[in-house]
C-alpha cells in the first residue's frame, strides 16, 4: 500500500476531538459514511509506512479504542473492546421506532468521542457494515479497507499494490517448491 490518496467523504458531521488525528476518505478501501470514521481510526496505525498518528500526542483512550477494535477485527477477540465499553457513559436512545446507542451528554470530550465511536461500531454491526472491514492480507501492510466485493472475499487493500505483490510471492513460492527447492518460511 505504498501510495495513499485522499478524497472527501461526508462523515455525517464531526466526530469530536478525535477529528484532529483521523483522515476520512483516505484510499484505498474507503467505507460508507457510517463506518468510515472507524476505518480511519484503525488506519491511524499505518503499519506499511511505520507511522502511528495517535502515538505521540493523542489521548490514550483513542489508542486503546483503536487497538481494541483492531483486536476484534483481526483476531475476533472482543474482550478489550468490552472492557472499554463497560467504562464509558453510553445510553440507549429510541427515536422514530429505531434504537441506537449515544454518548451521555455529561461525558467529557474524549469519553464522548470514544463513546460516539462505539455507538458507530454498534450501528455498523447492526447493519452488517463492520463485517466488510478487513485488514489487508499482506503482512507488511495490514491497512484496513472496506470490502465491496459481492461475496465479501476481498483480501487486499488494493489489487494493484498488495494483491499483485502477494500473488507474485505465492507464484514464486510455488515455482521454488516445484523446482525442488525449499519453500520460504
CSV table of C-alpha atoms in Angstrom, one decimal:
chain,number,residue,atom,x,y,z
A,1,UNK,CA,0.0,0.0,0.0
A,2,UNK,CA,2.7,2.5,-0.9
A,3,UNK,CA,0.6,5.3,-2.3
A,4,UNK,CA,-2.0,6.9,0.0
A,5,UNK,CA,-4.7,9.0,-1.7
A,6,UNK,CA,-7.3,11.1,0.0
A,7,UNK,CA,-10.8,12.1,-1.2
A,8,UNK,CA,-13.6,14.0,0.6
A,9,UNK,CA,-16.1,11.9,2.4
A,10,UNK,CA,-19.1,13.1,4.2
A,11,UNK,CA,-19.0,11.7,7.7
A,12,UNK,CA,-22.4,12.7,8.9
A,13,UNK,CA,-20.9,15.5,10.9
A,14,UNK,CA,-17.9,15.9,13.1
A,15,UNK,CA,-16.8,13.1,15.3
A,16,UNK,CA,-15.4,15.3,18.0
A,17,UNK,CA,-11.9,15.9,19.3
A,18,UNK,CA,-10.6,12.9,17.5
A,19,UNK,CA,-11.1,14.6,14.1
A,20,UNK,CA,-7.6,16.1,14.6
A,21,UNK,CA,-6.0,12.7,14.2
A,22,UNK,CA,-8.1,10.8,11.7
A,23,UNK,CA,-8.4,11.4,8.0
A,24,UNK,CA,-11.7,10.4,6.4
A,25,UNK,CA,-11.7,9.1,2.8
A,26,UNK,CA,-8.0,8.0,2.7
A,27,UNK,CA,-7.8,5.4,-0.2
A,28,UNK,CA,-7.6,2.6,-0.7
A,29,UNK,CA,-10.8,0.9,0.6
A,30,UNK,CA,-12.9,3.9,1.7
A,31,UNK,CA,-16.0,2.9,3.6
A,32,UNK,CA,-19.6,4.3,3.7
A,33,UNK,CA,-20.0,7.3,5.9
A,34,UNK,CA,-21.3,5.5,9.0
A,35,UNK,CA,-18.3,3.2,9.2
A,36,UNK,CA,-15.6,5.4,7.7
A,37,UNK,CA,-14.6,7.0,11.0
A,38,UNK,CA,-13.9,3.6,12.4
A,39,UNK,CA,-11.8,2.6,9.4
A,40,UNK,CA,-10.0,5.9,9.6
A,41,UNK,CA,-9.3,5.4,13.3
A,42,UNK,CA,-8.0,1.9,12.6
A,43,UNK,CA,-5.6,3.2,9.9
A,44,UNK,CA,-4.0,5.8,12.3
A,45,UNK,CA,-1.6,2.9,12.8
A,46,UNK,CA,-0.2,2.8,9.3
A,47,UNK,CA,1.9,-0.3,9.5
A,48,UNK,CA,3.2,-0.2,5.9
A,49,UNK,CA,4.7,3.3,6.4
A,50,UNK,CA,5.5,2.7,10.1
A,51,UNK,CA,3.6,5.8,11.2
A,52,UNK,CA,1.3,5.9,14.2
A,53,UNK,CA,-0.5,9.3,14.2
A,54,UNK,CA,-2.0,8.7,17.6
A,55,UNK,CA,1.2,7.6,19.4
A,56,UNK,CA,2.8,11.0,20.2
A,57,UNK,CA,0.1,13.3,21.4
A,58,UNK,CA,-3.4,11.7,21.2
A,59,UNK,CA,-5.2,10.8,24.4
A,60,UNK,CA,-4.6,7.2,25.5
A,61,UNK,CA,-8.3,6.4,25.2
A,62,UNK,CA,-8.1,6.8,21.4
A,63,UNK,CA,-5.2,4.4,21.2
A,64,UNK,CA,-6.9,1.9,23.5
A,65,UNK,CA,-10.1,2.0,21.4
A,66,UNK,CA,-8.2,1.7,18.1
A,67,UNK,CA,-6.2,-1.3,19.4
A,68,UNK,CA,-9.3,-2.9,20.8
A,69,UNK,CA,-11.1,-2.5,17.5
A,70,UNK,CA,-8.1,-4.0,15.6
A,71,UNK,CA,-8.0,-6.9,18.0
A,72,UNK,CA,-11.7,-7.6,17.3
A,73,UNK,CA,-11.3,-7.1,13.6
A,74,UNK,CA,-8.1,-9.3,13.2
A,75,UNK,CA,-8.3,-11.8,16.0
A,76,UNK,CA,-12.1,-11.9,16.7
A,77,UNK,CA,-11.4,-11.1,20.4
A,78,UNK,CA,-14.0,-8.7,21.8
A,79,UNK,CA,-12.7,-8.7,25.4
A,80,UNK,CA,-10.6,-5.5,25.1
A,81,UNK,CA,-13.5,-3.7,23.4
A,82,UNK,CA,-16.0,-4.9,26.1
A,83,UNK,CA,-13.7,-3.5,28.8
A,84,UNK,CA,-13.7,-0.1,27.1
A,85,UNK,CA,-17.4,-0.1,26.6
A,86,UNK,CA,-18.0,-1.0,30.3
A,87,UNK,CA,-16.2,2.1,31.4
A,88,UNK,CA,-18.0,4.6,29.1
A,89,UNK,CA,-21.2,6.5,29.5
A,90,UNK,CA,-23.5,5.3,26.8
A,91,UNK,CA,-27.3,5.3,26.8
A,92,UNK,CA,-29.9,3.6,24.7
A,93,UNK,CA,-31.9,6.1,22.6
A,94,UNK,CA,-35.3,5.3,20.9
A,95,UNK,CA,-36.1,7.7,18.1
A,96,UNK,CA,-38.8,7.2,15.4
A,97,UNK,CA,-39.0,3.5,16.1
A,98,UNK,CA,-35.2,2.9,15.9
A,99,UNK,CA,-32.9,2.1,18.8
A,100,UNK,CA,-29.3,3.2,18.9
A,101,UNK,CA,-26.6,4.0,21.3
A,102,UNK,CA,-25.4,7.5,22.1
A,103,UNK,CA,-22.9,9.1,24.4
A,104,UNK,CA,-24.2,10.6,27.7
A,105,UNK,CA,-24.2,14.4,27.5
A,106,UNK,CA,-22.3,14.8,30.7
A,107,UNK,CA,-19.2,12.8,29.4
A,108,UNK,CA,-16.0,14.7,28.9
A,109,UNK,CA,-14.9,15.4,25.3
A,110,UNK,CA,-12.6,12.4,25.0
A,111,UNK,CA,-15.1,10.0,26.6
A,112,UNK,CA,-17.9,11.4,24.5
A,113,UNK,CA,-15.8,10.9,21.3
A,114,UNK,CA,-14.9,7.3,22.3
A,115,UNK,CA,-18.5,6.6,23.2
A,116,UNK,CA,-19.7,8.1,19.9
A,117,UNK,CA,-17.3,5.8,18.0
A,118,UNK,CA,-18.5,2.8,20.0
A,119,UNK,CA,-22.1,3.8,19.1
A,120,UNK,CA,-21.0,3.9,15.4
A,121,UNK,CA,-19.4,0.5,15.9
A,122,UNK,CA,-22.7,-0.9,17.3
A,123,UNK,CA,-24.6,0.6,14.3
A,124,UNK,CA,-22.1,-0.8,11.8
A,125,UNK,CA,-22.5,-4.2,13.4
A,126,UNK,CA,-26.3,-4.0,13.2
A,127,UNK,CA,-26.4,-3.1,9.5
A,128,UNK,CA,-23.6,-5.5,8.5
A,129,UNK,CA,-21.0,-3.0,7.6
A,130,UNK,CA,-18.5,-3.9,10.3
A,131,UNK,CA,-18.1,-7.4,8.7
A,132,UNK,CA,-16.9,-5.7,5.5
A,133,UNK,CA,-14.0,-4.1,7.2
A,134,UNK,CA,-10.9,-6.2,6.8
A,135,UNK,CA,-7.1,-5.9,7.4
A,136,UNK,CA,-5.1,-6.3,4.2
A,137,UNK,CA,-3.7,-9.9,3.7
A,138,UNK,CA,-0.3,-8.5,3.0
A,139,UNK,CA,1.5,-8.9,6.4
A,140,UNK,CA,3.7,-5.9,5.6
A,141,UNK,CA,0.6,-3.7,5.1
A,142,UNK,CA,-2.4,-4.6,7.2
A,143,UNK,CA,-4.2,-1.4,6.0
A,144,UNK,CA,-7.9,-1.7,7.0
A,145,UNK,CA,-10.2,-1.5,3.9
A,146,UNK,CA,-13.9,-1.8,3.2
A,147,UNK,CA,-14.6,-4.9,1.2
A,148,UNK,CA,-17.0,-4.0,-1.6
A,149,UNK,CA,-16.9,-7.4,-3.3
A,150,UNK,CA,-20.3,-9.1,-3.6
A,151,UNK,CA,-19.3,-12.2,-1.7
A,152,UNK,CA,-17.1,-10.4,0.8
A,153,UNK,CA,-14.0,-12.2,-0.4
A,154,UNK,CA,-11.6,-9.3,-0.7
A,155,UNK,CA,-8.2,-10.0,0.7
A,156,UNK,CA,-6.1,-6.9,-0.1
A,157,UNK,CA,-6.4,-3.2,0.3
A,158,UNK,CA,-5.5,-2.7,-3.3
A,159,UNK,CA,-5.2,-5.3,-6.1
A,160,UNK,CA,-2.8,-3.1,-7.9
A,161,UNK,CA,-0.4,-2.9,-5.0
A,162,UNK,CA,-0.7,-5.5,-2.3
A,163,UNK,CA,-2.7,-8.0,-4.3
A,164,UNK,CA,-0.1,-8.0,-7.1
A,165,UNK,CA,2.7,-8.4,-4.6
A,166,UNK,CA,1.1,-11.2,-2.7
A,167,UNK,CA,0.2,-13.1,-5.9
A,168,UNK,CA,3.7,-12.7,-7.2
A,169,UNK,CA,5.1,-14.1,-3.9
A,170,UNK,CA,2.8,-17.1,-4.0
A,171,UNK,CA,3.8,-17.8,-7.6
A,172,UNK,CA,7.5,-17.6,-6.7
A,173,UNK,CA,6.9,-19.9,-3.7
A,174,UNK,CA,5.1,-22.4,-5.9
A,175,UNK,CA,7.9,-22.3,-8.5
A,176,UNK,CA,10.6,-22.9,-5.9
A,177,UNK,CA,8.7,-25.8,-4.5
A,178,UNK,CA,8.1,-27.3,-8.0
A,179,UNK,CA,11.8,-26.9,-8.8
A,180,UNK,CA,12.6,-29.0,-5.8
A,181,UNK,CA,13.8,-26.0,-3.7
A,182,UNK,CA,12.7,-25.4,-0.2
A,183,UNK,CA,9.7,-23.1,0.2
A,184,UNK,CA,10.4,-19.9,2.1
A,185,UNK,CA,9.0,-19.5,5.6
